[in-house]
Amino acid sequence: MIHQFELKGQHIVLDVYSGAVHIVDPVAYDMISLYENTPREELLLRMLETYGHLDGVDEAELRECLSDIDSLVAAGKLFSKDPLRGLNGTNLPKGKPALKALCMHVAHTCNLNCQYCFARQGNYHGEEALMSFEVGKRALDMLIAQSGSRRNLEVDFFGGEPLLNWQVVKDLVTYAREQEKEHNKNFRFTLTTNGVLIDDDVIDFVNREMHNVVLSLDGRTEVHDHLRKNYAGEGSYEIILPKFQKLVEARGGKDYYMRGTFTHHNLDFTQDIFHMADLGFRELSMEPVVCDPSDPYALTEEDLPKLFAQYEVLAEEMLRREQAGKGFTFYHYILDLAGGPCLPKRLVGCGSGTEYLAVTPTGDLYPCHQFVSEPEFCVGNVWDGVTKPEVQCSFQDCNICQNAQCRDCWAKLYCAGGCAANAHHATGDIRGIYAYGCELFKKRIECAIWLQVAARAGKA
Amino acid sequence: MKRIQTIETRDLTASLKTGGCGECQTSCQSACKTSCGLVNQQCENENA
């Protein structure tokens, strides 16, 4: 399977199964599109009819181009065979499943009242609650015990707002550091915070202990304050910005992400990304809002062309700033073509429900943070472990080999079938697809590939 | 090749045999939390 696209004057061909990317001219582009289903002499005749009037294009030239395509096919870099054929949910080469990541909901409460919050102001449609140290400790013990040979273990302190339970976060990190030596594990902690309670103690601890920190900022003052308000109805931008700047400045180059959400109200979301870059932040993420279609800020079908255009604007501006020595990272445009995840990883996706679980303040286990408000998805608890293996199995079978809609999609090895929670909320089935998200995802991958191609052209 | 330039990329098909160590980051632990895009994760297999 191949995918061809034109963007900003570049003709690009992606070979899906090998991952090869080819930059081609219009002649080769059209020839590749005819290659699989057109007899060779007819192909040459049609190409000659279309391009024969151009300087330097004659039959010999076209035969040479065809020979080059033959060589790439023989080398497995064009029209490469589907290595997944014959595989299904039960025989994937994904190794022995092991738990390796927890999303720790240390606080089901929040000090902000953001209208679009999928956690519904932190309580996930339930009671407000804080996780005790005992529950958290039990979760960490379970993670270590079920991690098998995995060495790198990830724990994200999440909420609600995790800084509302800060002492427990610190105590759990201290406990995990003691345990990792004993069990030869390497804990990587992440804190996701709205920033309101950041102080010097938080900055010191986070920058020392947290592998990554995710800081929620939606961009321009008016955009941020429109939906990210406190319970008095006041915007939070002015409170959090200096705290975020101080934390990032003191971080000493360790990972962080400024993470925003865009909605129907700011379809020009690139301006919010550029705003964050202009403030000096360099690692940026901006996510489309996920909500009920009836919500006033929900993205619509009519918004899609505008959003596609915005992603192109973003790629072009990132290239311009990079060349001017003021580059920044956009989470969804990170693409290591020479490295990046292996094929087994691309088959199993995010690992929700299998290698990744969410833990509620009371110790219940869910496939991920987005299922926490839905009791039927509770798979167990930190004391008894997984008590509903059938729910866990349904997530294990959730992959691109099982989903007919993914099977023929060129982007399947980039998204690994997408987000099970989004699919469930959009279709009622974790094996469904969130089609709107797919469209945005595919556009982002095209832009990410273009950015790599254009950056190379700029250096050539 | 005159009309085709190929960028160096990881051979995904080959990685079917060498990959799968499971040490790389879980995608939702990084920055998205509401979507899935694992291709931006780094490979951490030292033997790949």
Tab-separated table of N, CA and C in Angstrom, chain A residues 307-361:
chain	number	residue	atom	x	y	z
A	307	LEU	N	-9.293	23.783	9.766
A	307	LEU	CA	-8.287	23.152	10.618
A	307	LEU	C	-7.146	22.570	9.774
A	308	PHE	N	-7.500	21.970	8.628
A	308	PHE	CA	-6.456	21.459	7.727
A	308	PHE	C	-5.516	22.597	7.330
A	309	ALA	N	-6.122	23.736	6.969
A	309	ALA	CA	-5.304	24.894	6.556
A	309	ALA	C	-4.422	25.367	7.702
A	310	GLN	N	-4.961	25.303	8.912
A	310	GLN	CA	-4.178	25.742	10.071
A	310	GLN	C	-2.965	24.838	10.299
A	311	TYR	N	-3.147	23.543	10.110
A	311	TYR	CA	-2.013	22.633	10.293
A	311	TYR	C	-0.921	22.912	9.252
A	312	GLU	N	-1.331	23.322	8.049
A	312	GLU	CA	-0.324	23.684	7.040
A	312	GLU	C	0.387	24.980	7.438
A	313	VAL	N	-0.383	25.947	7.920
A	313	VAL	CA	0.207	27.212	8.403
A	313	VAL	C	1.242	26.920	9.487
A	314	LEU	N	0.874	26.019	10.382
A	314	LEU	CA	1.773	25.674	11.487
A	314	LEU	C	3.081	25.078	10.961
A	315	ALA	N	2.968	24.136	10.030
A	315	ALA	CA	4.179	23.485	9.503
A	315	ALA	C	5.080	24.522	8.821
A	316	GLU	N	4.475	25.386	8.030
A	316	GLU	CA	5.275	26.395	7.317
A	316	GLU	C	5.970	27.354	8.278
A	317	GLU	N	5.243	27.785	9.286
A	317	GLU	CA	5.810	28.727	10.248
A	317	GLU	C	6.888	28.055	11.106
A	318	MET	N	6.684	26.779	11.427
A	318	MET	CA	7.718	26.057	12.189
A	318	MET	C	9.011	25.984	11.380
A	319	LEU	N	8.875	25.738	10.084
A	319	LEU	CA	10.065	25.670	9.227
A	319	LEU	C	10.756	27.027	9.196
A	320	ARG	N	9.953	28.078	9.037
A	320	ARG	CA	10.520	29.438	8.976
A	320	ARG	C	11.262	29.766	10.267
A	321	ARG	N	10.633	29.451	11.398
A	321	ARG	CA	11.278	29.775	12.688
A	321	ARG	C	12.517	28.913	12.915
A	322	GLU	N	12.454	27.661	12.500
A	322	GLU	CA	13.619	26.782	12.654
A	322	GLU	C	14.802	27.349	11.873
A	323	GLN	N	14.528	27.782	10.660
A	323	GLN	CA	15.606	28.320	9.825
A	323	GLN	C	16.129	29.650	10.367
A	324	ALA	N	15.270	30.345	11.139
A	324	ALA	CA	15.686	31.616	11.741
A	324	ALA	C	16.326	31.410	13.115
A	325	GLY	N	16.490	30.138	13.509
A	325	GLY	CA	17.115	29.854	14.803
A	325	GLY	C	16.183	29.995	15.981
A	326	LYS	N	14.862	30.033	15.715
A	326	LYS	CA	13.876	30.163	16.800
A	326	LYS	C	12.870	29.018	16.756
A	327	GLY	N	13.366	27.833	16.470
A	327	GLY	CA	12.474	26.697	16.290
A	327	GLY	C	11.802	26.251	17.575
A	328	PHE	N	10.693	25.552	17.410
A	328	PHE	CA	10.027	24.930	18.559
A	328	PHE	C	9.487	23.575	18.135
A	329	THR	N	9.149	22.757	19.103
A	329	THR	CA	8.631	21.414	18.854
A	329	THR	C	7.116	21.417	18.991
A	330	PHE	N	6.451	20.807	18.034
A	330	PHE	CA	5.013	20.574	18.155
A	330	PHE	C	4.819	19.064	18.303
A	331	TYR	N	4.197	18.672	19.377
A	331	TYR	CA	4.108	17.251	19.754
A	331	TYR	C	3.702	16.355	18.587
A	332	HIS	N	2.682	16.760	17.840
A	332	HIS	CA	2.166	15.893	16.781
A	332	HIS	C	2.989	15.929	15.503
A	333	TYR	N	4.001	16.798	15.449
A	333	TYR	CA	4.864	16.803	14.264
A	333	TYR	C	6.216	16.146	14.554
A	334	ILE	N	6.364	15.579	15.740
A	334	ILE	CA	7.605	14.847	16.023
A	334	ILE	C	7.562	13.548	15.225
A	335	LEU	N	8.548	13.354	14.395
A	335	LEU	CA	8.558	12.180	13.526
A	335	LEU	C	10.012	11.820	13.241
A	336	ASP	N	10.452	10.730	13.825
A	336	ASP	CA	11.823	10.276	13.606
A	336	ASP	C	11.772	9.181	12.547
A	337	LEU	N	11.959	9.583	11.304
A	337	LEU	CA	11.786	8.626	10.202
A	337	LEU	C	12.839	7.525	10.236
A	338	ALA	N	14.043	7.874	10.668
A	338	ALA	CA	15.122	6.879	10.695
A	338	ALA	C	15.035	5.990	11.934
A	339	GLY	N	14.331	6.442	12.956
A	339	GLY	CA	14.171	5.646	14.175
A	339	GLY	C	12.690	5.441	14.417
A	340	GLY	N	12.211	5.932	15.518
A	340	GLY	CA	10.784	5.829	15.800
A	340	GLY	C	10.377	4.429	16.219
A	341	PRO	N	9.115	4.256	16.557
A	341	PRO	CA	8.659	2.975	17.102
A	341	PRO	C	8.743	1.832	16.088
A	342	CYS	N	8.989	0.641	16.583
A	342	CYS	CA	9.036	-0.560	15.741
A	342	CYS	C	7.607	-0.965	15.353
A	343	LEU	N	7.532	-1.898	14.419
A	343	LEU	CA	6.217	-2.342	13.964
A	343	LEU	C	5.383	-3.001	15.080
A	344	PRO	N	5.972	-3.846	15.924
A	344	PRO	CA	5.154	-4.410	17.017
A	344	PRO	C	4.495	-3.331	17.874
A	345	LYS	N	5.220	-2.251	18.161
A	345	LYS	CA	4.641	-1.155	18.941
A	345	LYS	C	3.483	-0.507	18.173
A	346	ARG	N	3.657	-0.382	16.868
A	346	ARG	CA	2.645	0.271	16.056
A	346	ARG	C	1.387	-0.585	15.904
A	347	LEU	N	1.491	-1.848	16.231
A	347	LEU	CA	0.310	-2.712	16.163
A	347	LEU	C	-0.547	-2.595	17.405
A	348	VAL	N	0.095	-2.403	18.545
A	348	VAL	CA	-0.668	-2.464	19.797
A	348	VAL	C	-1.083	-1.089	20.318
A	349	GLY	N	-0.520	-0.025	19.755
A	349	GLY	CA	-0.979	1.314	20.094
A	349	GLY	C	-0.643	1.742	21.508
A	350	CYS	N	-1.579	2.459	22.136
A	350	CYS	CA	-1.273	3.101	23.413
A	350	CYS	C	-1.231	2.099	24.567
A	351	GLY	N	-1.751	0.904	24.349
A	351	GLY	CA	-1.683	-0.115	25.406
A	351	GLY	C	-2.720	0.057	26.493
A	352	SER	N	-3.737	0.879	26.241
A	352	SER	CA	-4.752	1.093	27.278
A	352	SER	C	-5.413	-0.243	27.631
A	353	GLY	N	-5.581	-0.457	28.918
A	353	GLY	CA	-6.239	-1.676	29.381
A	353	GLY	C	-5.307	-2.860	29.517
A	354	THR	N	-4.135	-2.795	28.915
A	354	THR	CA	-3.201	-3.917	28.998
A	354	THR	C	-1.903	-3.490	29.676
A	355	GLU	N	-1.116	-2.638	28.986
A	355	GLU	CA	0.122	-2.190	29.630
A	355	GLU	C	-0.058	-0.847	30.331
A	356	TYR	N	-1.224	-0.277	30.200
A	356	TYR	CA	-1.517	1.041	30.782
A	356	TYR	C	-2.862	0.993	31.493
A	357	LEU	N	-2.897	1.398	32.768
A	357	LEU	CA	-4.153	1.445	33.503
A	357	LEU	C	-4.268	2.769	34.249
A	358	ALA	N	-5.503	3.190	34.483
A	358	ALA	CA	-5.751	4.358	35.327
A	358	ALA	C	-6.206	3.886	36.702
A	359	VAL	N	-5.752	4.581	37.740
A	359	VAL	CA	-6.096	4.240	39.122
A	359	VAL	C	-6.866	5.407	39.732
A	360	THR	N	-8.058	5.128	40.244
A	360	THR	CA	-8.859	6.209	40.836
A	360	THR	C	-8.421	6.439	42.290
A	361	PRO	N	-8.874	7.533	42.911
A	361	PRO	CA	-8.491	7.792	44.309
A	361	PRO	C	-8.861	6.662	45.257
